[in-house]
Coordinates of C-alpha atoms (C1' of nucleotides) in Angstrom, one line a residue:
Chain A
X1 CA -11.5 -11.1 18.7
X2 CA -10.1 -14.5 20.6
X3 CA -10.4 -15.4 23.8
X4 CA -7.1 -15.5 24.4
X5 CA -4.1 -12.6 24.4
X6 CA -2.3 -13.8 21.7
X7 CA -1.7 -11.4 19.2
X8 CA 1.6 -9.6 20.1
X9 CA 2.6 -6.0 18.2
X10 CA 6.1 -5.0 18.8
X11 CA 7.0 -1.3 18.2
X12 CA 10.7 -0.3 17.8
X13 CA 11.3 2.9 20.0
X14 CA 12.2 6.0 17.6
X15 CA 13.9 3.8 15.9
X16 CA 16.0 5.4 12.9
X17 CA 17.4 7.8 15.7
X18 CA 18.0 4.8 17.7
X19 CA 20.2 3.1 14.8
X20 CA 21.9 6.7 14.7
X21 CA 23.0 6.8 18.5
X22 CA 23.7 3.3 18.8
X23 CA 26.1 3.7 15.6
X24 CA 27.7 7.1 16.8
X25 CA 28.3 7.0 21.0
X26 CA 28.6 10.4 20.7
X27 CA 25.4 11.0 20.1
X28 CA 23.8 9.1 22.6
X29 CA 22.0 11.0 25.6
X30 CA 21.4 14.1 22.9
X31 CA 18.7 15.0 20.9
X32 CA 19.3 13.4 17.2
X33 CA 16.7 14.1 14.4
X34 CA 16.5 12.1 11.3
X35 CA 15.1 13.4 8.2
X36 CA 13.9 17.5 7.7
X37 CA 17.7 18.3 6.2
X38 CA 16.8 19.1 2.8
X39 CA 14.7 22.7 2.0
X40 CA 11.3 21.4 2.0
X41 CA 12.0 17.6 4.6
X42 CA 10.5 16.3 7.4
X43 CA 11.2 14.3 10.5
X44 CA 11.3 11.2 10.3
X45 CA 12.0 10.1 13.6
X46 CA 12.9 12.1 16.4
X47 CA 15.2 10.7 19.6
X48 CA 13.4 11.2 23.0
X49 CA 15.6 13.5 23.9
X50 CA 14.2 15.8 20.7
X51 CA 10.9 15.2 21.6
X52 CA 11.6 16.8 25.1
X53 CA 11.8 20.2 22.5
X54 CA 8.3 19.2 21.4
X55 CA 10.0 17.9 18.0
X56 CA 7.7 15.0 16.3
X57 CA 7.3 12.9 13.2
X58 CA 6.2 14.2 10.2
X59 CA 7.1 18.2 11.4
X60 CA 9.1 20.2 9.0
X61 CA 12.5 20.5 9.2
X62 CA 12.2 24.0 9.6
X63 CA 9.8 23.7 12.8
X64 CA 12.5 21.2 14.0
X65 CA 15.5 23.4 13.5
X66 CA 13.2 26.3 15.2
X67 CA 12.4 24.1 18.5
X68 CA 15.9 22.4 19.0
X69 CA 18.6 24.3 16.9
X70 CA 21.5 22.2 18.9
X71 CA 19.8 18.9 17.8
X72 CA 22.0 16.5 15.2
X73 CA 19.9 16.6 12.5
X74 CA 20.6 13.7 9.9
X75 CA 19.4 12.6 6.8
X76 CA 18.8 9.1 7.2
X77 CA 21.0 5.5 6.7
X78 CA 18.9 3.5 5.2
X79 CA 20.9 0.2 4.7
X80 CA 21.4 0.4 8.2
X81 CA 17.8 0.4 9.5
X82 CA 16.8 -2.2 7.0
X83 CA 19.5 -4.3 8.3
X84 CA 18.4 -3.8 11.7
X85 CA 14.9 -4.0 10.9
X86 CA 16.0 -7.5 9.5
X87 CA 17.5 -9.0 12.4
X88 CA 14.3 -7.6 14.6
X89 CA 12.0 -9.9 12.3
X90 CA 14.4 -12.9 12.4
X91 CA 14.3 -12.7 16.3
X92 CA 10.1 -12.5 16.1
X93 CA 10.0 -15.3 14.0
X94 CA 12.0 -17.7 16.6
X95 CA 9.1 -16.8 18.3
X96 CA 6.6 -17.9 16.4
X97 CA 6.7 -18.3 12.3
X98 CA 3.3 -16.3 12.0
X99 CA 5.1 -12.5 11.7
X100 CA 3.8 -9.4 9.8
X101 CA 5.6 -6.5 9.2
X102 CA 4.1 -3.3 9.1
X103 CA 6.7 -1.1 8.4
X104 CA 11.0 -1.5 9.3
X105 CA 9.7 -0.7 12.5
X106 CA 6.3 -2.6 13.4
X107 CA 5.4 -6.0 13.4
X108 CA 2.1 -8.2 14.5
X109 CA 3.1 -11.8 15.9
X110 CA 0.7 -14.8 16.2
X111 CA 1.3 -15.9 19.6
X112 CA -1.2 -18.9 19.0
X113 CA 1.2 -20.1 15.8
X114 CA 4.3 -19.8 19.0
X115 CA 5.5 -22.7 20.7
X116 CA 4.3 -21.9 23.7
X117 CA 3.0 -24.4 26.4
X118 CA -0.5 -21.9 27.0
X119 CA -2.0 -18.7 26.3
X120 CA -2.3 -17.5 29.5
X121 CA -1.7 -14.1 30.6
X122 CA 1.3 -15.1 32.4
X123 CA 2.3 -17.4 29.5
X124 CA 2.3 -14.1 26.8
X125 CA 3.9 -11.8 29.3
X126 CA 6.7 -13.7 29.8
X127 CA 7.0 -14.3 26.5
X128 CA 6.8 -10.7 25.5
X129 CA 9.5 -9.6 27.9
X130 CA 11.7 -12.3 26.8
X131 CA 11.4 -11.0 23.2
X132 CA 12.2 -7.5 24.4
X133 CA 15.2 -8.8 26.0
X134 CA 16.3 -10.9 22.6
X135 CA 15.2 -7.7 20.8
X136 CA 17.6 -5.5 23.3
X137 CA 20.7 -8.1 22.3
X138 CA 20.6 -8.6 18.6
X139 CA 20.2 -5.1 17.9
X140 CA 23.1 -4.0 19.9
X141 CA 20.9 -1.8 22.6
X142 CA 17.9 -0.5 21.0
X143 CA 14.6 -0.8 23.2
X144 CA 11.0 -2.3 22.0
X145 CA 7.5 -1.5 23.1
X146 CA 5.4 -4.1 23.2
X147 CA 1.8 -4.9 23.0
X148 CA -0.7 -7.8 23.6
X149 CA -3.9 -8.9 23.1
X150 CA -7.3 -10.9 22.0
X151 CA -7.1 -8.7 18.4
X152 CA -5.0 -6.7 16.4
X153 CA -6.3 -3.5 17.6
X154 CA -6.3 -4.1 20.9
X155 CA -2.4 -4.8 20.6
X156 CA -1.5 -2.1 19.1
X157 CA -3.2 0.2 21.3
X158 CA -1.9 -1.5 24.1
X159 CA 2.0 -0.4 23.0
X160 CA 1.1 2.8 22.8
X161 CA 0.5 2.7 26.6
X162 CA 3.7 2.4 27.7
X163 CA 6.1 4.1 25.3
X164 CA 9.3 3.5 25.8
X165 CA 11.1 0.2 26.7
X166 CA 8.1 -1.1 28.1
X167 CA 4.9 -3.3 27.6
X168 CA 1.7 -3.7 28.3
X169 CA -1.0 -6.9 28.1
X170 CA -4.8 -6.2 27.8
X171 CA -6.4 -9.5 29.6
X172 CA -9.5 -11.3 27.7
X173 CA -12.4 -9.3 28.7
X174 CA -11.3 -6.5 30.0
X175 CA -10.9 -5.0 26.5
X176 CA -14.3 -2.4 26.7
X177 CA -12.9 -1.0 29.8
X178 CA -9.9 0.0 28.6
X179 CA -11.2 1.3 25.6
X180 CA -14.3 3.1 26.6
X181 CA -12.7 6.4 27.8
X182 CA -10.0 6.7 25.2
X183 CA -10.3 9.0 22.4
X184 CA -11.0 8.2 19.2
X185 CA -8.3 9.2 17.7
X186 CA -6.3 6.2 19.4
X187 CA -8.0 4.0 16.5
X188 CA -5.9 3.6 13.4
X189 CA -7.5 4.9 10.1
X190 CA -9.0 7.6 12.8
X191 CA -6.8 10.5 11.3
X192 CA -7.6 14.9 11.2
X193 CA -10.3 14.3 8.9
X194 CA -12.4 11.9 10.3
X195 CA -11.7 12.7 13.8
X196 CA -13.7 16.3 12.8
X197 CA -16.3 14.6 11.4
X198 CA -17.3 12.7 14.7
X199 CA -16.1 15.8 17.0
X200 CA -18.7 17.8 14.4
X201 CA -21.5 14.6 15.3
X202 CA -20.5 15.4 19.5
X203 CA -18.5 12.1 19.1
X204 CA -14.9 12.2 21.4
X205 CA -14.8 9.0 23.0
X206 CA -15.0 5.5 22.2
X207 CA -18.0 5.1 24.6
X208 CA -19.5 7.9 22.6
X209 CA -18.7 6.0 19.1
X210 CA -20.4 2.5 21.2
X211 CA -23.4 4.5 21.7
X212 CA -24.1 5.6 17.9
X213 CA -26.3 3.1 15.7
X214 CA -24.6 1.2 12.9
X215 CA -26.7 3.2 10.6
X216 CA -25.9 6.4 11.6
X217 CA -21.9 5.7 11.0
X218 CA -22.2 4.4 7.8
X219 CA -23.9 7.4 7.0
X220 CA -21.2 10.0 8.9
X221 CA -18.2 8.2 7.4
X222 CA -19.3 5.4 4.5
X223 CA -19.9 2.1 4.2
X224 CA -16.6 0.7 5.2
X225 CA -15.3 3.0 7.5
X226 CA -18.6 3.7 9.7
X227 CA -19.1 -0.2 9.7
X228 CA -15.4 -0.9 10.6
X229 CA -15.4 2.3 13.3
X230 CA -18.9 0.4 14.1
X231 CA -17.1 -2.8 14.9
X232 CA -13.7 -1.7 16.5
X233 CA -15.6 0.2 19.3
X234 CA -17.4 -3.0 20.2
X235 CA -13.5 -4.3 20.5
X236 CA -14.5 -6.2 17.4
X237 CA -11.5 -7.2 15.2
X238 CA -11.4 -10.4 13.2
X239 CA -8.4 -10.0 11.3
X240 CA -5.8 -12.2 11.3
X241 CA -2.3 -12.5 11.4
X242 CA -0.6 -12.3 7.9
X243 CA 2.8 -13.6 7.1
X244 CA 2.2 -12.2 3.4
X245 CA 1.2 -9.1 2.1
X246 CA 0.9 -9.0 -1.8
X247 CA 2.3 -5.6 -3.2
X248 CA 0.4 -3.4 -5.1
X249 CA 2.0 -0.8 -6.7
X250 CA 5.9 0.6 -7.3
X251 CA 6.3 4.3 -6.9
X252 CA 9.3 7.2 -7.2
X253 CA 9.0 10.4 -6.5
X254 CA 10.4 13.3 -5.6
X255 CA 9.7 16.8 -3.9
X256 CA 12.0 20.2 -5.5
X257 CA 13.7 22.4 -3.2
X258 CA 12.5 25.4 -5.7
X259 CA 9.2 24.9 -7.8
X260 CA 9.9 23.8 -11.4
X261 CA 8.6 25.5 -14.3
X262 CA 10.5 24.7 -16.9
X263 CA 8.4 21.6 -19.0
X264 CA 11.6 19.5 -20.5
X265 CA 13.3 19.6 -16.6
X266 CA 10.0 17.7 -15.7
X267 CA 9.7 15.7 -18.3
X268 CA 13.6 14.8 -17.8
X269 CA 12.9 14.3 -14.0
X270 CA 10.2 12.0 -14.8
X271 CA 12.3 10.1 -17.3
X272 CA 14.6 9.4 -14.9
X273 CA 11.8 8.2 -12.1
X274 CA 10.3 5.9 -14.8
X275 CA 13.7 4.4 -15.4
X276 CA 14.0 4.2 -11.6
X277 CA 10.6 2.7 -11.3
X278 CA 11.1 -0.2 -14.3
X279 CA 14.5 -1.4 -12.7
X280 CA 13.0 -2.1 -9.5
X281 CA 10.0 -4.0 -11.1
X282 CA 12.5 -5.6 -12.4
X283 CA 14.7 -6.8 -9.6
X284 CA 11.8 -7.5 -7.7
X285 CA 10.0 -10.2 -10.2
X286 CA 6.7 -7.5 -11.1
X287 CA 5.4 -6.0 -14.0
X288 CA 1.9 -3.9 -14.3
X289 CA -0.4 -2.5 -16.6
X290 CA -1.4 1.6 -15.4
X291 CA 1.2 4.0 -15.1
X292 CA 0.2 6.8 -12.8
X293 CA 2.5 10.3 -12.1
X294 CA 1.9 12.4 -9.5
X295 CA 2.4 16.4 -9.7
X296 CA 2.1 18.8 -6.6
X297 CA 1.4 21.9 -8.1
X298 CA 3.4 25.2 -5.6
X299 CA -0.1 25.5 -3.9
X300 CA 0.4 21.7 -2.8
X301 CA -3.1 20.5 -5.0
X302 CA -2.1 17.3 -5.8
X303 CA -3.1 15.5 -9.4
X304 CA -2.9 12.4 -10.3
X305 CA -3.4 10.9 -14.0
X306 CA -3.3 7.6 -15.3
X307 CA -3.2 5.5 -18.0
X308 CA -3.7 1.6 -18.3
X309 CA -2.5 -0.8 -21.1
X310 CA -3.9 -3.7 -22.5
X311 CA -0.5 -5.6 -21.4
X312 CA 2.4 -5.5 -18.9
X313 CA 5.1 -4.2 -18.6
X314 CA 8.5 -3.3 -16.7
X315 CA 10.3 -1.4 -19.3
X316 CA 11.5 1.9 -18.0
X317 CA 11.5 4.0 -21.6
X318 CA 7.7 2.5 -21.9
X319 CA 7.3 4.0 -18.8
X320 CA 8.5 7.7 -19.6
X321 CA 7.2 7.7 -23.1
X322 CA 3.3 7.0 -20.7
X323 CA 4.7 9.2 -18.0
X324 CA 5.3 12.1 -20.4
X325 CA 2.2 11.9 -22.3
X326 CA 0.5 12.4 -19.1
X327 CA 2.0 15.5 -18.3
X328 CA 1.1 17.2 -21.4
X329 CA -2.3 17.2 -20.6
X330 CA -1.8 19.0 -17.4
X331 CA -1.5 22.6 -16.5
X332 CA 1.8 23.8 -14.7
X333 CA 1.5 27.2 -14.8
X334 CA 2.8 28.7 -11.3
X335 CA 5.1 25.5 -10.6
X336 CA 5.3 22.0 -9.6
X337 CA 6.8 21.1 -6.4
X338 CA 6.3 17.3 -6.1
X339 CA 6.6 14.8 -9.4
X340 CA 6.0 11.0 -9.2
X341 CA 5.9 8.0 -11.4
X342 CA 4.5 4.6 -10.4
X343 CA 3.1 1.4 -11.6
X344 CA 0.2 -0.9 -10.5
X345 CA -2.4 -3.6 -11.4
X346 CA 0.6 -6.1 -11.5
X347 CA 1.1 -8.6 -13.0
X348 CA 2.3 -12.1 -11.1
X349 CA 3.6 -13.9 -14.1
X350 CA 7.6 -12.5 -13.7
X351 CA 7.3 -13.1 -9.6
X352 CA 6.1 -17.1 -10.8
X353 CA 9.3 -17.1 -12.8
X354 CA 11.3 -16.5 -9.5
X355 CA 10.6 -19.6 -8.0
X356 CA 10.8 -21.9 -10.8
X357 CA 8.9 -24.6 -11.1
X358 CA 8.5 -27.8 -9.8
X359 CA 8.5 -31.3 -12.8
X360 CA 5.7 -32.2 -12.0
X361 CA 4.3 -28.6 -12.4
X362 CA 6.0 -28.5 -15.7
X363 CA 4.4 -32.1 -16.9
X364 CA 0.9 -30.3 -16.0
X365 CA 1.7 -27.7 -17.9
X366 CA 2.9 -30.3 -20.9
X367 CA -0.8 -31.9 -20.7
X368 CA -2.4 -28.7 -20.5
X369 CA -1.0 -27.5 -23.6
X370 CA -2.7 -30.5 -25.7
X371 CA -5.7 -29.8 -24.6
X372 CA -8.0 -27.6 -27.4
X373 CA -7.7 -24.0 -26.9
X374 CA -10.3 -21.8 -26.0
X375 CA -11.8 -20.0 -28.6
X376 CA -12.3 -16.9 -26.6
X377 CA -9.7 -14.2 -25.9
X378 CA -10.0 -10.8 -24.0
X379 CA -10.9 -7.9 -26.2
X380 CA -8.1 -7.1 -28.4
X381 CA -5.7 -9.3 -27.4
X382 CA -3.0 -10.7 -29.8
X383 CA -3.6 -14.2 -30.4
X384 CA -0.4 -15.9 -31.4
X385 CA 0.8 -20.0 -31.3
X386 CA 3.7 -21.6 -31.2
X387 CA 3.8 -25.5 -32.2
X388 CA 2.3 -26.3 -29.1
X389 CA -0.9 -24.7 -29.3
X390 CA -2.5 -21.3 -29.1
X391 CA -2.6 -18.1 -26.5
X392 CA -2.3 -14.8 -26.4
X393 CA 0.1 -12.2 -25.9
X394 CA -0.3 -11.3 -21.9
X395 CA 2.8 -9.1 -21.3
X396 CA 5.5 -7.6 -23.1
X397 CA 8.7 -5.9 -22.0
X398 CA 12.7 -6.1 -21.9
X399 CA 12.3 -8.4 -25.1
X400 CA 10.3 -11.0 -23.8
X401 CA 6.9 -11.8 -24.8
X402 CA 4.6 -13.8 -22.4
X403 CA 1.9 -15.7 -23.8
X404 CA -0.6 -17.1 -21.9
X405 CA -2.4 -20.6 -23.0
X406 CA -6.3 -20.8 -22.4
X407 CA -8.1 -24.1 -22.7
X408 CA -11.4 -25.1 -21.6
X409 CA -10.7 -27.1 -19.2
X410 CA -8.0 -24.7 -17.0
X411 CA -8.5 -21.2 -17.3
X412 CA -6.1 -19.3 -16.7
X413 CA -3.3 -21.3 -18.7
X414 CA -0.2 -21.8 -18.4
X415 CA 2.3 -19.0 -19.3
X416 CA 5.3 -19.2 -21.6
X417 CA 7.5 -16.6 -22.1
X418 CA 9.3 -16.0 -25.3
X419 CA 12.1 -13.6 -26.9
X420 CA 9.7 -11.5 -28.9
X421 CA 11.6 -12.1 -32.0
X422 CA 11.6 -16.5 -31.7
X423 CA 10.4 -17.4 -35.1
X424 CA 8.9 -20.4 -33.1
X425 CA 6.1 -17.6 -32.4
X426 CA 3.4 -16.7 -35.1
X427 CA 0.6 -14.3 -35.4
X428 CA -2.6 -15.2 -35.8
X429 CA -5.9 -13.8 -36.9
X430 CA -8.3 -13.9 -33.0
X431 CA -10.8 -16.6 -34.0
X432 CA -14.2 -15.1 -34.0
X433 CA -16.1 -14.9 -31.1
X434 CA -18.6 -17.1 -30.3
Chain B
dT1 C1' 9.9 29.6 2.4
dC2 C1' 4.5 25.3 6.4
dT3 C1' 3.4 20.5 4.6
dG4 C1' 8.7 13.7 2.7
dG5 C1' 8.5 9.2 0.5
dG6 C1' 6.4 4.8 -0.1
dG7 C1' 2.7 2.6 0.4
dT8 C1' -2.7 0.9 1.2
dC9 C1' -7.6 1.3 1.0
dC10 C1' -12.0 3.6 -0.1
dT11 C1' -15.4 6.4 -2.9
dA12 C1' -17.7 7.9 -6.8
dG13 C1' -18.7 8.5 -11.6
dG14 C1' -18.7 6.8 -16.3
dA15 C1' -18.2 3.2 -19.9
dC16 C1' -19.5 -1.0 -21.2
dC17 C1' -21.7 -5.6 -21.0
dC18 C1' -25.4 -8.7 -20.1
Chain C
dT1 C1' -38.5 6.8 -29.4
dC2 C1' -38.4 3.4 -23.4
dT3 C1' -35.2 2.1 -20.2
dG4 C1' -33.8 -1.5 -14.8
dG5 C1' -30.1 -3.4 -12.4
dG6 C1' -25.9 -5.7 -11.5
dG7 C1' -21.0 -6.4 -12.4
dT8 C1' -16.4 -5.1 -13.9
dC9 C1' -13.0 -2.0 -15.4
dC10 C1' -10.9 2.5 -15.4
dT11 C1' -9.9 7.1 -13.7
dA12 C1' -9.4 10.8 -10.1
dG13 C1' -9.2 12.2 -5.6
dG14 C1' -8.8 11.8 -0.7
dA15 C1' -7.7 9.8 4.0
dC16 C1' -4.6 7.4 6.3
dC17 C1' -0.3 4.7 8.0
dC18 C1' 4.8 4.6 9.3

DNA sequence: TCTGGGGTCCTAGGACCC
DNA sequence: TCTGGGGTCCTAGGACCC
């Protein structure tokens, strides 16, 4: 936590039915509902006008249709919001260059990275309604709610205060007092589940959660969660502002209007996903290692199996063929209303690639490769060479090999990547280990 | 015929290594 | 013929977020 109110969160008022009213005048002033069309959707966002009906995120569409039948009810534009979304993040980083988005709709901003004369309470506020103003113009009319604060947490609590078009700044200190009688259930990553263990332990409030030991929370909820709910009641939150968020994984999936039983539509389904999956690693620089689907059996159990390999890849058929082994070892009987495919533990090598390198990176990476190599390699690895020295076979895909050179001196080594059939590249025996 | 899609993080157990 | 403990990787499931 700072001293200082200086982390900003900015919060896009039901924003994909915002987009949807702006874009059509003829639904503005009317309740407009974006997702919950298909058999088995949800809302996505509901216009305040829907929510009047008591229509809300994540409520299915047949809920939604039963509380507001006149509502518009749309399926979503999603080049649209992204644009949008764009333009919002452009306009947060004139104010300062340390943004993170959360989501299309969300952002943290680092007041203290701004160009701003103080930190003052005065200074911030002005500040923050001079962004809602830029936000109000670039967007074409759409309203922002924003929050600010000594700490992450504290900001985004604070834009929930004030929902819509408005803000709200929490002054250094006062923090605890604005907390204390809130419920729980205001802290993120308190969701259903957790918020019935602590109602179970007689625990509603935050002053309730100040007043349990450390030990006692770790105990209720584990050791990250009970230390982190530990800390975030004490208004403790040390995390900064990130302008980068590495991703993790790439995923497709889909839910079924009617539960599939048939084996070859789902394995044809998940061919389809895979090939889906591999283009956008693709496009996007990644490859990874474990291949995961995801099947929703009708009574919504949810299973997950996954299998890792020993290199990378992107490569939509290697994808399926993994995808579809998976399945057979599961049990469908009664029907499957969800399949998935997706991709993690990836690989950074192809992102590297994007940005090219630099001559002077490349003359370190000349020296390098003179250097002896290192007569270890992970277990099972291919070991190849080339004329320049020796490595081993790191990632494969889209007829490419990538090698990776070791040497004492700079592990990891530099990576090459080759077409797999180059004669330039030879197999070798791995040296023993030593 | 309640319950989307795309993500992140955590836990827990087993394998394996030192 | 008895057996500790730590670290890492992999797998499966669950909670949570927007």
């Amino acid at each position: 936590m700072r001293s200082t109110a200086s982390v900003l969160h900015l919060d896009l008022d039901a924003f994909f039915a915002a987009v949807e009213q702006r874009d059509k005048p003829s639904l503005r002033g009317k309740p407009v509902i974006v997702g919950g069309t298909g058999g088995r959707g949800v809302v996505a966002t509901a216009s305040y006008e829907a929510r009047t009906f008591g229509v809300g995120s994540a409520m299915s569409g047949r809920e939604a249709r039963a509380r507001c039948p006149h509502a518009a009810f749309l399926s979503g534009r999603f080049h649209a919001y992204r644009e949008t979304s764009a333009w919002v993040m452009e306009v947060l980083r004139e104010l300062s260059p340390l943004v993170e988005p959360l989501s299309l709709d969300e952002a943290f901003v680092d007041l203290a990275a701004a160009d701003l004369p103080d930190l003052e309470v005065s200074t911030v506020t002005a500040a923050g309604e001079r962004l809602r103003q830029r936000v109000h113009e670039v967007t074409g009319g759409l309203t922002a709610t924003v929050g600010i604060a000594s700490s992450k947490f504290l900001a985004k609590v604070a834009s929930e205060l004030d929902k819509p078009d408005g803000m709200t700044v929490v002054p250094p200190g006062t923090e605890l007092t604005l907390l204390r009688p809130m419920k729980v259930t205001v802290i993120p990553g308190v969701g259903p589940a957790t918020a019935e263990r602590l109602r179970r332990a007689g625990i509603h409030t935050i002053a309730e959660l100040e007043a349990v030991e450390e030990d006692e929370l770790v105990r209720l909820l584990g050791q990250a969660q009970g230390h982190g709910l530990w800390q975030l009641a004490r208004a403790r939150d040390p995390r900064p502002v990130l302008a980068e968020r590495e991703t993790k994984s790439i995923s497709v999936e889909g839910t079924y209007d009617t539960d599939l039983n048939d084996r070859r539509v789902m394995e044809g389904l998940l061919a389809r996903q895979a090939r889906d999956v591999g283009a956008r690693m693709r496009k996007n620089g990644f490859s990874g290692r474990t291949v995961t689907i995801k099947v929703r059996l009708h009574d919504f159990t949810t299973l997950n199996r996954s299998s890792t390999l020993s290199s990378p890849t992107d490569d939509g058929t290697t994808i399926a063929r993994i995808a579809r082994s998976l399945l057979a070892d599961l049990d469908t009987t009664g029907g499957v209303r969800l399949l998935g495919v997706g991709v993690s533990g990836l690989a950074d090598w192809v992102q590297e690639d994007l940005f090219g390198s630099t001559p002077e990176e490349d003359e370190a990476e000349e020296v390098r490769l003179l250097e002896p190599p290192r007569r270890t390699w992970p277990p099972g690895a291919d070991v190849v060479h080339d004329e320049m020295g020796q490595g081993w076979v790191w990632g494969s895909g889209s007829g490419v090999v990538t090698v990776r050179f070791e040497t004492a001196e700079t592990p990891p080594g530099p990576v090459r990547s080759f077409r797999d059939d180059d004669p330039a590249l030879r197999r070798l025996e791995p040296p023993a280990e030593d």
